[in-house]
CSV table of C-alpha atoms and ligand atoms in Angstrom, one decimal:
chain,number,residue,atom,x,y,z
A,1,MET,CA,175.8,114.7,135.2
A,2,LYS,CA,177.6,117.9,135.0
A,3,ALA,CA,181.2,117.8,135.0
A,4,THR,CA,182.4,121.5,135.4
A,5,CYS,CA,184.4,121.4,138.5
A,6,HIS,CA,187.5,119.3,139.3
A,7,HIS,CA,186.1,117.6,142.5
A,8,ARG,CA,183.0,115.3,142.2
A,9,LEU,CA,179.8,115.1,144.5
A,10,PRO,CA,179.3,111.8,146.1
A,11,GLY,CA,177.2,109.6,144.3
A,12,LEU,CA,177.0,107.5,141.4
A,13,GLY,CA,173.7,108.4,139.7
A,14,ASP,CA,171.6,105.7,141.4
A,15,HIS,CA,168.1,107.0,141.0
A,16,TYR,CA,166.9,105.2,144.4
A,17,TYR,CA,170.2,105.3,146.2
A,18,PRO,CA,171.9,108.6,145.0
A,19,GLY,CA,174.6,108.7,147.9
A,20,LEU,CA,176.0,105.1,146.7
A,21,GLY,CA,179.2,104.9,145.0
A,22,ASN,CA,181.2,107.8,143.8
A,23,SER,CA,182.1,109.4,140.4
A,24,GLY,CA,185.2,110.8,138.9
A,25,TYR,CA,187.3,107.6,138.8
A,26,ASP,CA,187.4,103.8,138.2
A,27,ALA,CA,188.5,101.4,140.8
A,28,ARG,CA,190.4,98.5,139.4
A,29,HIS,CA,191.6,96.5,142.5
A,30,TYR,CA,191.5,96.7,146.3
A,31,ASP,CA,194.2,95.0,148.4
A,32,VAL,CA,192.8,94.5,151.8
A,33,ARG,CA,194.8,93.7,154.8
A,34,LEU,CA,192.8,92.8,158.1
A,35,LYS,CA,194.0,92.0,161.5
A,36,VAL,CA,190.9,90.6,163.4
A,37,GLU,CA,190.3,89.7,166.8
A,38,PRO,CA,187.2,87.7,166.3
A,39,ASP,CA,186.3,87.6,170.1
A,40,SER,CA,186.1,91.4,170.6
A,41,ASN,CA,185.6,92.3,166.9
A,42,LYS,CA,188.6,94.7,167.1
A,43,VAL,CA,190.0,95.3,163.6
A,44,VAL,CA,193.4,96.7,162.4
A,45,GLY,CA,192.7,97.3,158.4
A,46,SER,CA,194.3,98.6,155.6
A,47,SER,CA,193.3,99.1,152.0
A,48,GLN,CA,194.8,100.1,149.0
A,49,MET,CA,192.7,101.2,146.1
A,50,THR,CA,194.0,101.3,142.7
A,51,ALA,CA,192.0,103.3,140.4
A,52,GLN,CA,192.2,105.6,137.3
A,53,ALA,CA,191.0,108.8,137.3
A,54,LEU,CA,188.3,109.6,134.7
A,55,GLN,CA,189.0,113.4,135.1
A,56,ASP,CA,191.3,115.9,136.7
A,57,LEU,CA,190.6,115.4,140.5
A,58,SER,CA,191.6,117.8,143.2
A,59,GLN,CA,189.2,115.4,145.6
A,60,PHE,CA,187.3,112.5,145.1
A,61,ASN,CA,185.1,110.3,147.7
A,62,LEU,CA,185.0,106.7,149.0
A,63,ASP,CA,182.0,104.9,150.9
A,64,PHE,CA,183.1,104.1,154.2
A,65,HIS,CA,180.9,103.6,157.3
A,66,GLY,CA,182.2,103.1,160.9
A,67,CYS,CA,185.6,102.6,162.1
A,68,GLN,CA,188.5,105.3,162.6
A,69,VAL,CA,190.3,106.4,159.7
A,70,ASP,CA,193.9,107.0,160.9
A,71,HIS,CA,195.8,107.6,157.8
A,72,VAL,CA,195.4,108.2,154.0
A,73,GLU,CA,198.3,108.3,151.4
A,74,VAL,CA,197.6,109.0,147.7
A,75,ASN,CA,200.5,107.7,145.4
A,76,GLY,CA,202.6,107.5,148.4
A,77,GLU,CA,202.1,110.9,149.6
A,78,GLU,CA,199.9,111.8,153.0
A,79,ALA,CA,196.4,113.2,151.8
A,80,PHE,CA,194.3,115.4,153.7
A,81,PHE,CA,190.5,113.5,154.4
A,82,GLN,CA,187.4,114.3,156.0
A,83,ARG,CA,184.6,112.4,157.0
A,84,GLN,CA,180.7,113.1,156.7
A,85,GLY,CA,178.2,110.7,157.4
A,86,ASP,CA,179.3,107.5,155.2
A,87,GLU,CA,181.6,109.8,152.6
A,88,LEU,CA,185.3,109.6,153.2
A,89,THR,CA,186.3,112.7,151.2
A,90,VAL,CA,190.1,112.3,150.0
A,91,VAL,CA,192.2,115.3,149.0
A,92,PRO,CA,195.5,114.2,147.5
A,93,ALA,CA,198.7,116.2,148.3
A,94,THR,CA,199.1,116.5,144.3
A,95,PRO,CA,195.8,116.7,142.2
A,96,LEU,CA,195.4,113.9,139.8
A,97,GLN,CA,195.4,114.3,136.2
A,98,SER,CA,192.4,112.8,134.0
A,99,GLY,CA,193.4,109.4,132.7
A,100,GLN,CA,196.0,108.9,135.5
A,101,GLN,CA,196.6,105.5,137.3
A,102,PHE,CA,196.7,106.1,141.5
A,103,GLU,CA,196.7,104.3,144.6
A,104,VAL,CA,194.8,105.3,147.8
A,105,ALA,CA,196.3,103.6,151.0
A,106,VAL,CA,193.7,104.1,153.8
A,107,ASP,CA,194.8,102.9,157.3
A,108,TYR,CA,192.0,102.1,159.5
A,109,SER,CA,190.8,100.6,162.6
A,110,GLY,CA,188.0,99.7,165.2
A,111,GLN,CA,185.0,97.5,165.7
A,112,PRO,CA,183.0,97.2,162.2
A,113,THR,CA,179.6,96.8,162.6
A,114,ALA,CA,176.5,96.0,160.1
A,115,LYS,CA,174.3,98.9,159.0
A,116,ASN,CA,170.6,99.6,158.2
A,117,SER,CA,170.3,98.9,154.6
A,118,LEU,CA,168.8,101.8,152.5
A,119,ALA,CA,167.0,99.0,150.8
A,120,GLY,CA,164.6,97.6,153.5
A,121,PRO,CA,164.5,96.9,157.1
A,122,SER,CA,167.8,94.9,157.4
A,123,LEU,CA,171.1,95.0,158.5
A,124,VAL,CA,174.2,94.8,155.8
A,125,GLY,CA,177.6,94.5,156.0
A,126,TRP,CA,179.9,93.0,158.8
A,127,LYS,CA,178.0,90.9,161.0
A,128,HIS,CA,180.0,90.0,164.0
A,129,SER,CA,178.5,87.5,166.6
A,130,PRO,CA,180.1,84.9,169.1
A,131,TYR,CA,180.3,82.7,166.2
A,132,GLY,CA,182.7,85.1,164.3
A,133,VAL,CA,182.2,87.2,161.4
A,134,VAL,CA,179.8,87.0,158.4
A,135,VAL,CA,180.1,89.7,155.5
A,136,ASP,CA,176.5,89.9,153.9
A,137,SER,CA,176.3,93.2,152.2
A,138,GLN,CA,173.4,93.8,149.4
A,139,PRO,CA,173.1,96.3,148.3
A,140,ASP,CA,175.2,98.9,150.5
A,141,GLY,CA,177.2,96.8,152.9
A,142,GLY,CA,180.4,96.9,151.4
A,143,GLN,CA,181.3,100.2,153.0
A,144,THR,CA,181.1,98.8,156.4
A,145,TRP,CA,184.4,97.0,156.3
A,146,LEU,CA,186.4,98.8,153.8
A,147,PRO,CA,186.6,102.4,152.1
A,148,VAL,CA,185.1,101.3,148.6
A,149,ASN,CA,183.2,102.7,145.7
A,150,ASP,CA,180.1,101.0,147.0
A,151,HIS,CA,177.8,100.8,143.7
A,152,PRO,CA,177.9,97.8,141.1
A,153,ARG,CA,178.9,100.2,138.3
A,154,ASP,CA,182.3,100.1,139.6
A,155,LYS,CA,183.4,96.7,139.6
A,156,ALA,CA,187.1,95.6,140.7
A,157,THR,CA,189.2,92.7,141.4
A,158,TYR,CA,190.1,92.0,145.0
A,159,SER,CA,192.9,90.6,147.3
A,160,MET,CA,192.1,90.3,150.8
A,161,SER,CA,194.7,88.9,153.4
A,162,VAL,CA,193.0,88.3,156.9
A,163,ASP,CA,195.2,87.7,159.9
A,164,VAL,CA,193.0,85.7,162.8
A,165,PRO,CA,194.1,83.6,165.9
A,166,LYS,CA,194.0,80.3,165.6
A,167,PRO,CA,191.8,77.7,165.1
A,168,TYR,CA,189.8,80.4,163.2
A,169,VAL,CA,189.3,79.7,159.4
A,170,VAL,CA,188.7,82.6,156.8
A,171,ALA,CA,186.7,81.8,154.0
A,172,ALA,CA,186.3,84.8,151.2
A,173,ASN,CA,186.1,85.1,147.5
A,174,GLY,CA,188.1,83.6,144.6
A,175,THR,CA,191.1,81.4,145.4
A,176,LEU,CA,192.7,80.6,148.8
A,177,LEU,CA,196.6,81.5,147.6
A,178,ALA,CA,198.4,80.7,150.9
A,179,VAL,CA,197.7,80.6,154.8
A,180,ASP,CA,200.9,81.9,156.7
A,181,ASP,CA,201.6,80.6,159.9
A,182,GLN,CA,202.6,82.9,162.5
A,183,GLY,CA,202.3,80.6,165.8
A,184,ASP,CA,199.4,81.1,167.7
A,185,ARG,CA,197.7,83.2,164.6
A,186,HIS,CA,197.6,82.8,160.9
A,187,THR,CA,196.8,84.7,157.9
A,188,TYR,CA,194.7,83.7,154.8
A,189,HIS,CA,195.5,85.2,151.4
A,190,TRP,CA,192.3,84.9,149.2
A,191,SER,CA,192.4,86.6,145.9
A,192,SER,CA,189.7,87.1,143.2
A,193,ARG,CA,190.5,87.0,139.7
A,194,ASP,CA,187.4,88.7,138.2
A,195,PRO,CA,185.6,91.8,138.4
A,196,MET,CA,183.2,91.9,141.3
A,197,ALA,CA,180.8,94.3,142.6
A,198,SER,CA,181.3,95.6,146.3
A,199,TYR,CA,178.5,94.0,147.7
A,200,LEU,CA,179.5,90.4,146.6
A,201,ALA,CA,182.9,90.9,148.6
A,202,THR,CA,182.8,88.5,151.5
A,203,VAL,CA,185.1,87.7,154.6
A,204,ASN,CA,183.8,85.0,157.0
A,205,ILE,CA,185.9,84.0,160.2
A,206,GLY,CA,184.7,81.2,161.9
A,207,ASN,CA,185.0,77.6,162.9
A,208,TYR,CA,184.3,75.6,159.6
A,209,LEU,CA,185.4,72.8,157.8
A,210,ARG,CA,186.4,73.0,154.2
A,211,GLU,CA,185.6,70.5,151.6
A,212,ASP,CA,186.7,70.3,148.1
A,213,SER,CA,185.6,68.7,144.9
A,214,VAL,CA,185.7,69.3,141.4
A,215,GLY,CA,182.9,70.5,138.7
A,216,PRO,CA,182.8,70.8,134.6
A,217,ASN,CA,186.0,71.2,133.1
A,218,GLY,CA,188.0,71.0,136.4
A,219,LEU,CA,186.5,73.9,138.2
A,220,PRO,CA,187.6,74.0,141.8
A,221,ILE,CA,184.7,73.6,144.4
A,222,ARG,CA,185.3,74.4,147.7
A,223,ASN,CA,182.6,74.5,150.5
A,224,TYR,CA,182.6,75.5,153.8
A,225,PHE,CA,180.3,73.9,156.4
A,226,PRO,CA,180.1,73.8,160.1
A,227,PRO,CA,181.2,70.6,161.4
A,228,GLU,CA,178.2,69.5,163.0
A,229,LEU,CA,176.1,70.2,159.8
A,230,ALA,CA,178.7,68.9,157.3
A,231,ASP,CA,177.0,65.5,156.6
A,232,LYS,CA,173.6,66.9,155.9
A,233,ALA,CA,175.1,69.7,153.8
A,234,ARG,CA,177.3,67.7,151.9
A,235,HIS,CA,174.2,65.8,150.6
A,236,ASP,CA,172.3,69.3,150.1
A,237,PHE,CA,174.6,70.7,148.1
A,238,GLY,CA,175.8,67.6,146.2
A,239,ARG,CA,174.3,68.3,142.9
A,240,THR,CA,176.5,71.5,142.7
A,241,PRO,CA,178.6,70.1,139.7
A,242,GLU,CA,175.3,69.0,137.7
A,243,MET,CA,173.6,72.4,138.3
A,244,LEU,CA,177.1,74.2,137.0
A,245,GLU,CA,176.7,71.9,133.6
A,246,PHE,CA,173.2,72.5,133.4
A,247,PHE,CA,173.3,76.4,133.6
A,248,GLY,CA,176.7,76.5,131.8
A,249,ASN,CA,174.8,74.8,128.9
A,250,LEU,CA,172.0,76.8,128.9
A,251,PHE,CA,174.0,80.5,129.6
A,252,GLY,CA,177.5,79.9,128.6
A,253,ALA,CA,180.2,78.4,130.8
A,254,TYR,CA,180.4,79.4,134.4
A,255,PRO,CA,182.3,82.6,134.6
A,256,TYR,CA,184.6,82.3,137.4
A,257,GLU,CA,187.8,80.7,138.8
A,258,ALA,CA,185.9,78.5,141.7
A,259,TYR,CA,182.8,78.0,143.2
A,260,GLY,CA,181.3,77.0,146.6
A,261,VAL,CA,179.1,77.7,149.3
A,262,ILE,CA,179.7,78.4,152.9
A,263,VAL,CA,176.9,77.6,155.4
A,264,VAL,CA,177.5,80.1,158.1
A,265,ASN,CA,177.5,79.3,161.9
A,266,ASP,CA,175.8,82.1,162.8
A,267,PRO,CA,171.8,81.7,162.5
A,268,LYS,CA,171.3,85.4,162.4
A,269,ALA,CA,173.6,86.6,159.7
A,270,VAL,CA,172.1,85.7,156.5
A,271,SER,CA,168.3,85.4,155.6
A,272,GLY,CA,167.9,82.6,153.5
A,273,ALA,CA,171.0,82.7,151.2
A,274,MET,CA,173.3,85.4,149.4
A,275,GLU,CA,175.2,85.2,146.0
A,276,THR,CA,178.4,86.3,147.3
A,277,GLN,CA,180.6,85.9,144.2
A,278,THR,CA,182.2,82.4,144.1
A,279,LEU,CA,181.4,81.6,147.6
A,280,SER,CA,177.4,81.8,148.2
A,281,LEU,CA,176.3,82.4,151.7
A,282,PHE,CA,173.6,80.1,153.5
A,283,ASP,CA,171.6,80.3,156.6
A,284,PRO,CA,172.3,77.1,158.5
A,285,SER,CA,168.6,76.5,158.8
A,286,MET,CA,168.4,75.9,155.1
A,287,VAL,CA,170.4,72.8,155.8
A,288,THR,CA,168.2,69.8,156.1
A,289,GLY,CA,170.1,66.9,154.7
A,290,ASP,CA,167.2,66.1,152.4
A,291,ARG,CA,167.7,68.7,149.6
A,292,THR,CA,164.4,70.6,150.5
A,293,ASN,CA,165.8,74.0,149.8
A,294,GLU,CA,167.6,72.7,146.5
A,295,ASP,CA,165.8,75.6,144.6
A,296,LEU,CA,167.8,78.0,146.6
A,297,VAL,CA,170.9,76.0,145.8
A,298,ALA,CA,170.2,76.6,142.2
A,299,HIS,CA,169.0,80.3,142.9
A,300,GLU,CA,172.5,81.3,144.2
A,301,LEU,CA,174.6,79.6,141.7
A,302,ALA,CA,172.2,81.3,138.9
A,303,HIS,CA,172.9,84.6,140.3
A,304,HIS,CA,176.5,84.1,139.0
A,305,TRP,CA,175.4,84.7,135.6
A,306,PHE,CA,172.5,87.0,136.5
A,307,GLY,CA,173.4,89.4,139.1
A,308,ASN,CA,177.3,88.8,139.3
A,309,LEU,CA,178.6,88.3,136.0
A,310,VAL,CA,176.0,90.7,134.4
A,311,SER,CA,174.9,93.5,137.4
A,312,VAL,CA,172.4,96.2,137.6
A,313,SER,CA,173.0,99.8,136.5
A,314,GLN,CA,170.3,101.0,138.6
A,315,TRP,CA,169.3,99.4,141.9
A,316,SER,CA,165.7,99.8,140.9
A,317,GLU,CA,165.9,97.0,138.4
A,318,LEU,CA,167.0,94.2,140.9
A,319,TRP,CA,164.4,92.1,138.4
A,320,LEU,CA,167.4,91.7,136.5
A,321,HIS,CA,168.8,89.6,138.9
A,322,GLU,CA,165.7,88.3,141.3
A,323,GLY,CA,163.4,87.5,138.3
A,324,PHE,CA,166.2,85.5,136.7
A,325,ALA,CA,167.8,83.6,139.5
A,326,SER,CA,164.1,82.7,140.5
A,327,TYR,CA,163.2,81.5,136.9
A,328,CYS,CA,166.2,79.5,137.2
A,329,GLU,CA,165.1,77.4,140.3
A,330,TRP,CA,162.0,76.7,137.9
A,331,LEU,CA,164.5,75.8,134.9
A,332,TRP,CA,166.0,73.5,137.3
A,333,LEU,CA,162.8,72.0,138.4
A,334,GLU,CA,162.0,71.4,134.6
A,335,HIS,CA,165.3,69.7,134.0
A,336,THR,CA,165.2,67.6,137.4
A,337,GLN,CA,161.3,66.6,137.2
A,338,GLY,CA,160.0,67.7,133.7
A,339,SER,CA,157.7,70.3,131.9
A,340,ALA,CA,154.5,69.2,133.9
A,341,ALA,CA,156.3,70.2,137.4
A,342,LEU,CA,157.4,73.5,135.5
A,343,GLU,CA,154.0,74.2,134.6
A,344,GLU,CA,152.3,73.4,137.9
A,345,LYS,CA,155.2,76.0,139.5
A,346,ALA,CA,153.9,78.5,137.1
A,347,THR,CA,150.2,77.9,138.1
A,348,GLN,CA,150.9,78.1,141.7
A,349,ALA,CA,152.8,81.2,141.1
A,350,ARG,CA,149.7,82.6,139.4
A,351,ASN,CA,147.3,81.8,142.0
A,352,SER,CA,149.6,83.2,144.6
A,353,LEU,CA,150.1,86.3,143.0
A,354,ALA,CA,146.2,86.7,142.3
A,355,GLN,CA,145.6,87.1,146.1
A,356,GLU,CA,147.4,90.1,146.7
A,357,PRO,CA,147.8,93.7,145.2
A,358,GLY,CA,150.2,93.6,142.6
A,359,ILE,CA,153.6,95.8,142.6
A,360,ALA,CA,155.4,97.0,139.4
A,361,ILE,CA,158.1,94.9,139.6
A,362,GLY,CA,160.5,97.2,137.3
A,363,THR,CA,160.2,99.6,139.8
A,364,PRO,CA,160.0,98.1,143.5
A,365,PRO,CA,159.6,100.4,146.3
A,366,ALA,CA,163.2,101.9,147.3
A,367,ASP,CA,162.6,101.2,150.9
A,368,ASP,CA,161.5,97.6,150.0
A,369,LEU,CA,163.7,96.5,147.1
A,370,PHE,CA,163.6,92.9,148.0
A,371,HIS,CA,159.8,92.5,147.7
A,372,GLY,CA,158.6,89.1,147.1
A,373,GLN,CA,156.8,89.9,144.0
A,374,VAL,CA,160.3,91.0,142.2
A,375,TYR,CA,161.1,87.3,142.6
A,376,LEU,CA,157.9,85.6,141.8
A,377,LYS,CA,156.0,87.8,139.4
A,378,GLY,CA,159.7,88.2,138.3
A,379,ALA,CA,160.1,84.4,137.4
A,380,LEU,CA,156.2,84.1,136.1
A,381,ALA,CA,157.5,87.1,133.6
A,382,LEU,CA,160.2,85.3,132.0
A,383,HIS,CA,158.2,82.1,131.9
A,384,THR,CA,155.5,83.9,130.0
A,385,LEU,CA,158.0,85.5,127.8
A,386,ARG,CA,159.6,82.2,127.0
A,387,ARG,CA,156.2,80.7,126.2
A,388,GLU,CA,155.4,83.8,124.1
A,389,VAL,CA,158.5,83.9,121.9
A,390,GLY,CA,159.5,80.3,121.9
A,391,ASP,CA,162.6,78.3,123.3
A,392,GLU,CA,165.0,79.2,120.5
A,393,ALA,CA,164.5,82.7,120.7
A,394,PHE,CA,164.1,83.1,124.3
A,395,PHE,CA,167.5,81.4,125.4
A,396,ALA,CA,169.3,83.2,122.4
A,397,GLY,CA,168.3,86.3,123.5
A,398,VAL,CA,169.3,85.9,126.9
A,399,ARG,CA,172.8,84.3,125.9
A,400,ASN,CA,173.0,87.5,123.7
A,401,TYR,CA,172.1,89.7,126.5
A,402,LEU,CA,174.7,88.3,128.9
A,403,GLN,CA,177.5,88.5,126.4
A,404,THR,CA,176.8,91.8,125.6
A,405,HIS,CA,176.8,93.0,129.2
A,406,ALA,CA,179.3,90.6,131.0
A,407,GLY,CA,182.0,92.0,133.0
A,408,GLU,CA,183.1,95.3,134.0
A,409,GLY,CA,180.7,97.8,135.5
A,410,ASP,CA,180.5,100.3,132.6
A,411,LYS,CA,178.7,97.5,130.5
A,412,ASN,CA,175.9,97.1,133.3
A,413,PRO,CA,172.4,96.9,131.5
A,414,LEU,CA,169.3,98.6,132.0
A,415,ILE,CA,165.8,96.6,131.7
A,416,SER,CA,165.5,98.3,128.2
A,417,ASP,CA,168.6,96.5,127.0
A,418,PHE,CA,167.2,93.1,128.1
A,419,GLN,CA,163.8,94.0,126.2
A,420,GLN,CA,166.0,94.9,123.0
A,421,ALA,CA,168.1,91.8,123.1
A,422,MET,CA,164.7,89.6,123.2
A,423,GLU,CA,163.2,91.8,120.7
A,424,LYS,CA,165.9,91.3,118.2
A,425,ALA,CA,165.9,87.4,119.0
A,426,ALA,CA,162.4,87.1,118.7
A,427,ARG,CA,162.1,89.7,115.8
A,428,GLN,CA,159.0,91.0,117.1
A,429,PRO,CA,158.1,94.4,119.4
A,430,LEU,CA,157.6,93.6,123.1
A,431,GLY,CA,156.9,96.9,124.5
A,432,GLU,CA,153.4,95.9,125.4
A,433,PHE,CA,154.6,92.9,127.2
A,434,PHE,CA,157.3,94.6,129.1
A,435,GLN,CA,154.7,97.3,130.1
A,436,ALA,CA,152.2,94.7,131.4
A,437,TRP,CA,154.6,92.6,133.1
A,438,LEU,CA,157.1,95.3,134.8
A,439,TYR,CA,155.5,98.7,135.0
A,440,ASP,CA,151.8,98.0,135.7
A,441,THR,CA,150.7,96.8,139.0
A,442,GLN,CA,148.3,94.5,137.9
A,443,LEU,CA,148.8,90.9,137.1
A,444,PRO,CA,148.6,90.6,133.4
A,445,PRO,CA,145.7,87.9,132.6
A,446,ALA,CA,146.6,84.0,131.8
A,447,ALA,CA,147.2,83.5,128.3
B,501,LIG,ZN1,168.4,86.0,144.7
């Protein structure tokens, strides 16, 4: 991109969704304070972004959908602002110098709503219902509840303080630091230690039971269940500590301060499940009491390495999240039921894929980003790669890829970076393999 003037056009260079995110600065932290009336969905919010200017800035953008912006300050000085669609343009009273750290405080109010996703026919973001609120945002719903740099290439830490009437419970990312009692209301203070992409931030408000347990190395596990589903859910999610240990041994220790799931009350808010960081969301219909959907439990946990710790640079390369999380379901199956069960799963996948026209999973349709083949053909591609290069090279290459690209958004990989890591581990060129499995539409023949 060209950088010839001192303000930046919206966008962070995403090929599929060019309006997402904004350039010119690096967001470091969001401090979000919300007063929420869950019955009417009225929200009074203030969000303070701490960021660093990456160039001289006379103005910059945030992504923000809905609500009314009441007031904007930059470094304590009132700033001019303008809204156009989902872009909030801020003009600081004093222009920012390249390298300068700055703080933007936005006061807002209204009734946040989910938005139509750019990536397919679904709603993303703040989902209000008679049950309360669920926030489920992939890929572009983060901007429905706070002004944000809404792209995984700019991760930040978050603190969230949410004031709700009793007896509503607030479950969000990270660690619950305190609940302040104010009589008939209370405020939940949540804090995320590690950088997080905006689509992984979540706030859930409703009637939930919290259950705490402990994972490997003393990792806190806190689950939130609707009271009427708690007995079944406790059993369904009961192998989480073992999964943390299993994936930790394969890919490196679980990278966050806590883990857990929330089974949301609202049956329409989440389709299946979502890997919101440190607190995965589950659709209540996934709870059966007999671990029928344990593959999904493994899938969302595995995203904490593939998607959350290491995130896409381009949304078109979602395979780097979904292919891996899907293959991790198979790895869990292999771990619990043996290698014959794994091979059976691979055969079933091949048979099912052979019955439909193939797509190039390295470039799925922009308006159908979550196409099923990104998951299923994506998992089979990884399984085939593992068989081609052998277990030792496969897992060494994957670990190396994770280490290289973990953490902040400027380290986010491309598929070509993964290919390079695997070529290095396997000591062989893999260009033909990646072309056939990721960029050709046809299903490659069985080896
Ligand atoms: Zn997934």
